[in-house]
PDB file of C-alpha atoms (C1' of nucleotides) in Angstrom:
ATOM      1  CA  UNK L 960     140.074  60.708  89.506  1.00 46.00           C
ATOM      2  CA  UNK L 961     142.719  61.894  91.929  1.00 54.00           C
ATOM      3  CA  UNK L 962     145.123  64.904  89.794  1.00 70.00           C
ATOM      4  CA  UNK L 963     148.886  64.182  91.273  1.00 83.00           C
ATOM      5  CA  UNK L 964     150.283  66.946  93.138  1.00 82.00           C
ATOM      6  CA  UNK L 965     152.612  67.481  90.702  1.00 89.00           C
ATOM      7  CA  UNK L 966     149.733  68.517  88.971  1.00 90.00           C
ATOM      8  CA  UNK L 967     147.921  71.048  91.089  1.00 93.00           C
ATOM      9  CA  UNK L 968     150.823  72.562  91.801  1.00 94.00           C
ATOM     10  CA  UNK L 969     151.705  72.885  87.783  1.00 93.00           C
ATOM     11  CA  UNK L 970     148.456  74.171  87.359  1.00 93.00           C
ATOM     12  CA  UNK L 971     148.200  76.897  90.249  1.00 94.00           C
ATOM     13  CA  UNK L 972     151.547  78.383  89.206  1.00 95.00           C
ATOM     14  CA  UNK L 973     150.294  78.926  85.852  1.00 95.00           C
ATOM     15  CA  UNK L 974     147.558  80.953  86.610  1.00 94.00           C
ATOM     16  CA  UNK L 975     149.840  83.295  88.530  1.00 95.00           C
ATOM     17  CA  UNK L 976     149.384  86.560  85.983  1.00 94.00           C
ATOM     18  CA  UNK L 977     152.132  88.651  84.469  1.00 95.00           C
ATOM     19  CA  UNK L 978     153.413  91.539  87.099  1.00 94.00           C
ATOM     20  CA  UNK L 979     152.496  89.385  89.746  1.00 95.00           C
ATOM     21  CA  UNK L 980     154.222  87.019  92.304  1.00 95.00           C
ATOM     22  CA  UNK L 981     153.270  84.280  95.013  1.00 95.00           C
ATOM     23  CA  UNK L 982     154.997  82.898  97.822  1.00 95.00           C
ATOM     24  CA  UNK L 983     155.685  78.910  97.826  1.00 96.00           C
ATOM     25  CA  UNK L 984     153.229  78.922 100.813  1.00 95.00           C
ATOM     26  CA  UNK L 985     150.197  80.826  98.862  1.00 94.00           C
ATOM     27  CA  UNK L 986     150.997  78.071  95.667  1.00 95.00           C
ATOM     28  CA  UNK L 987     150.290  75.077  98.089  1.00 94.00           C
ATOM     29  CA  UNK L 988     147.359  76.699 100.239  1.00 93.00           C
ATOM     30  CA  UNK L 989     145.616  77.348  96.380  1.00 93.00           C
ATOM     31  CA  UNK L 990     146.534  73.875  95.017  1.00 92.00           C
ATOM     32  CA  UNK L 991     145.015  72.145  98.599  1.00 91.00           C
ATOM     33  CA  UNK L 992     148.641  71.382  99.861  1.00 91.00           C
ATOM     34  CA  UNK L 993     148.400  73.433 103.325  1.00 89.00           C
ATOM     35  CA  UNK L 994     152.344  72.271 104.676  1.00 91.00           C
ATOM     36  CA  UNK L 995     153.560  71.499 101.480  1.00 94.00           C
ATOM     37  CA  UNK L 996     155.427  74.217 100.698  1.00 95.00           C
ATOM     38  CA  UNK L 997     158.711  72.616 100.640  1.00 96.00           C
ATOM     39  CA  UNK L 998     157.402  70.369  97.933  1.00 95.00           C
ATOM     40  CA  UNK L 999     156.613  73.103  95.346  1.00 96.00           C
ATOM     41  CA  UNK L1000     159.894  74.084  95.639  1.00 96.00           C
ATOM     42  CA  UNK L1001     160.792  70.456  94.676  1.00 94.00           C
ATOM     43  CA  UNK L1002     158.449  70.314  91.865  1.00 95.00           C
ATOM     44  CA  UNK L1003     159.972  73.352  90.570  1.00 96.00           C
ATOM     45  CA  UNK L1004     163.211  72.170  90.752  1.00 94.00           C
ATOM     46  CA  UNK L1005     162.596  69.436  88.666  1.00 92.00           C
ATOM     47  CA  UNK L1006     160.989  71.268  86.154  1.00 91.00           C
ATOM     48  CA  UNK L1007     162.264  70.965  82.444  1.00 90.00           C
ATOM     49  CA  UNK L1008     163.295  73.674  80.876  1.00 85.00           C
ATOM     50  CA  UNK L1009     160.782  73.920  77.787  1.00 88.00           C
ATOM     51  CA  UNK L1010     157.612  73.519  80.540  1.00 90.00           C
ATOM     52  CA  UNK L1011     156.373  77.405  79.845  1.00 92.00           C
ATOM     53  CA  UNK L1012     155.591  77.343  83.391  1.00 95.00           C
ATOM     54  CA  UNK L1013     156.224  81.163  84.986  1.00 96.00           C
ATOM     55  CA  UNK L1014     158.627  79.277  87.427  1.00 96.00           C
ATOM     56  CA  UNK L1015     160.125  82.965  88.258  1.00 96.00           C
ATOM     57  CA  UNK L1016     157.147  84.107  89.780  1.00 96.00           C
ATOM     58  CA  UNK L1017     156.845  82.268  92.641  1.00 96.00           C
ATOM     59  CA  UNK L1018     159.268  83.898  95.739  1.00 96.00           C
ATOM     60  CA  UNK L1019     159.432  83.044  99.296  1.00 96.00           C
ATOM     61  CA  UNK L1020     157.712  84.393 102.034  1.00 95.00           C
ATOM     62  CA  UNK L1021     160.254  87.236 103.032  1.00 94.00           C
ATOM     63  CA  UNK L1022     159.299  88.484  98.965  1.00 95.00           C
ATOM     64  CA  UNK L1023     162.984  87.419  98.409  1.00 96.00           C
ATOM     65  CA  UNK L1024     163.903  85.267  96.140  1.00 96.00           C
ATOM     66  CA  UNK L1025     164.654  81.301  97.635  1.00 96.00           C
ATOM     67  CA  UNK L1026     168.402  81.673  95.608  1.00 95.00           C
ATOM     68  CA  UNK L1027     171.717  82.737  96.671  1.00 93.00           C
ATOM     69  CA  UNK L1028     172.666  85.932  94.998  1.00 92.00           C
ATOM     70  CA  UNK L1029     175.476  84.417  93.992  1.00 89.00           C
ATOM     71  CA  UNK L1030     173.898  81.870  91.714  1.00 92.00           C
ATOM     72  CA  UNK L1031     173.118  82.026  88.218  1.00 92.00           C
ATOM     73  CA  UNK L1032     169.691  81.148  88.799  1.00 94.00           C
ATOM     74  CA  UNK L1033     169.115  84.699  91.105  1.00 95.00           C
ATOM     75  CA  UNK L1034     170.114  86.640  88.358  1.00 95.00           C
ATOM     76  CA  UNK L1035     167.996  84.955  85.993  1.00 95.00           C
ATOM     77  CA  UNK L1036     165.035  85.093  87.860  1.00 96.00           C
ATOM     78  CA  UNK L1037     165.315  88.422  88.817  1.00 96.00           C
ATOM     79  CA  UNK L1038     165.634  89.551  85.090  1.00 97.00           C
ATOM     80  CA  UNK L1039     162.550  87.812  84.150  1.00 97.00           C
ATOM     81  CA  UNK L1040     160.631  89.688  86.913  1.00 96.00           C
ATOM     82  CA  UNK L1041     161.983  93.002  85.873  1.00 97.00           C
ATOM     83  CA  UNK L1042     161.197  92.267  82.577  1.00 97.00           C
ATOM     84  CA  UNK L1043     157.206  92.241  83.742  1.00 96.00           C
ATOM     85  CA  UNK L1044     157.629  95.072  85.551  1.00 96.00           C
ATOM     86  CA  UNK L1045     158.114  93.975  89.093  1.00 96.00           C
ATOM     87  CA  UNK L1046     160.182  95.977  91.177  1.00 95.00           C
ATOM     88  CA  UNK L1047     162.971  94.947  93.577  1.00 96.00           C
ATOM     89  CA  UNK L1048     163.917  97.108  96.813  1.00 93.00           C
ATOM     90  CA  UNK L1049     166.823  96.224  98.143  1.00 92.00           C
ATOM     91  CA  UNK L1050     166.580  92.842  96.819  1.00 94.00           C
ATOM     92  CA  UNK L1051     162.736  92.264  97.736  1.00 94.00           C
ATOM     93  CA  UNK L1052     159.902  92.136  96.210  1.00 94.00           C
ATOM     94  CA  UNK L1053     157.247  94.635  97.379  1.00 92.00           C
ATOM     95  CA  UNK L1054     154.055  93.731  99.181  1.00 88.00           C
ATOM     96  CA  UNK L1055     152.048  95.539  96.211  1.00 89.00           C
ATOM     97  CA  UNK L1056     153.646  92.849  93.826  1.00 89.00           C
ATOM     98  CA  UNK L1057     152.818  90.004  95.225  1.00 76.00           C
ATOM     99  CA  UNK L1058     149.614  90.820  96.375  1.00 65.00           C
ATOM    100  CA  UNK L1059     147.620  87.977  94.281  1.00 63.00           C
ATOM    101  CA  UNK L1060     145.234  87.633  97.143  1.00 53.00           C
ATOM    102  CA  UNK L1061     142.933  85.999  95.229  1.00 48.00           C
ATOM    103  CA  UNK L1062     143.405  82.830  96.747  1.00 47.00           C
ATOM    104  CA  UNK L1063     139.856  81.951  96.547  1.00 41.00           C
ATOM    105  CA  UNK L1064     139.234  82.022  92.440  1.00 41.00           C
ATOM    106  CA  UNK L1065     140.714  78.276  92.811  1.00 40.00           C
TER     107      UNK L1065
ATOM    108  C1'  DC G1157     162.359  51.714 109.204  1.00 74.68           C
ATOM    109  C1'  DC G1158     166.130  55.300 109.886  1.00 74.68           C
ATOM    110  C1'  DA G1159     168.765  59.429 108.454  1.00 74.68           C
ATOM    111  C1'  DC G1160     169.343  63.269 105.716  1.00 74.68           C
ATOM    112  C1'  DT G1161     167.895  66.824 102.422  1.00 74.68           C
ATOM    113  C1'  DG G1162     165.273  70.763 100.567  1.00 74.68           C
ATOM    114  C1'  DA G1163     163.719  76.961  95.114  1.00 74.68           C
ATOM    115  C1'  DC G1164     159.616  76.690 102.816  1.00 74.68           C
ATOM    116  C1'  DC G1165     157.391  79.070 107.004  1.00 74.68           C
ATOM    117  C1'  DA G1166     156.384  81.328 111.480  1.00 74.68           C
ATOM    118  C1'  DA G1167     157.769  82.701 115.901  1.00 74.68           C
ATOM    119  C1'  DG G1168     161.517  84.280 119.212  1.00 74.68           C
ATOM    120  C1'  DA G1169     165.589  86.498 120.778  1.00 74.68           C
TER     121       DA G1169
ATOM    122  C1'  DT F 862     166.578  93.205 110.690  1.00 74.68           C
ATOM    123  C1'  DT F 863     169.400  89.065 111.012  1.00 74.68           C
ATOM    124  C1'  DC F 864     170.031  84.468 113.128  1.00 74.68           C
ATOM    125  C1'  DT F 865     168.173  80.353 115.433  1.00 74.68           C
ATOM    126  C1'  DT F 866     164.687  76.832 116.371  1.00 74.68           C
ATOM    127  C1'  DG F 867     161.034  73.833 115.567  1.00 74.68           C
ATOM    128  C1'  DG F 868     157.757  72.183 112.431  1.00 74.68           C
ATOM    129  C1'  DC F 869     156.184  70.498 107.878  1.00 74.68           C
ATOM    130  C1'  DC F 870     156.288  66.618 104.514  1.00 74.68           C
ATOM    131  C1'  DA F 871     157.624  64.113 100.283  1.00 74.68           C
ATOM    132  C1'  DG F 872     162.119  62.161  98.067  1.00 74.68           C
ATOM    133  C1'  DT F 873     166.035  59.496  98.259  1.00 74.68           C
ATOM    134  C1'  DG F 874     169.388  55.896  99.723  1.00 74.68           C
TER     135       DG F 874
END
DNA sequence: CCACTGACCAAGA
DNA sequence: TTCTTGGCCAGTG
């Protein structure tokens, strides 16, 4: 049977472990989306609120995270990474954090 | 089908 | 390092 996207995608982004981040690019390349990384920002977006799904660790590919600092959602997001223990430089996310290369345990 | 949008990305200037 | 450009592709109206 053919899993949705919707699903791969849930799936990939909850094996990201604590302390740890991935890019929206490195989420679709895992779930077998290649270009699609515009689209796990979309599933995201539509996620409810009670999913459990570590949402917050999934950045861009600058290791910034895809929010205005201005919003609500920034500030949240960066608290819930702090409170794993990832640091923020300036704003970004260092290499060493997001460094989940283990892109092929899919 | 067309136009527009988006929690993206990589390459150039 | 910041800004622009072109490319991606599924949703939406």
């Amino acid at each position: 049977m053919e899993v949705s996207k919707h699903a791969r995608i849930w799936q990939v982004v909850s094996m990201i472990p604590t302390g740890k981040v991935a890019t929206y690019g490195q989420v679709a390349r895992m779930a077998g989306l290649k270009n699609h990384s515009r689209m796990v920002g979309s599933v995201l977006s539509q996620l409810p609120p009670h999913s459990g799904l570590p949402w917050h660790r999934v950045i861009n590919s600058k290791g910034r995270i895809s929010f205005p600092q201005s919003s609500p959602q920034y500030n949240k997001q960066k608290q819930l990474l702090l409170a794993e223990g990832i640091k923020f430089i300036a704003d970004k996310i260092p290499l060493s954090s997001y460094q989940w290369h283990a892109e092929e345990s899919a």
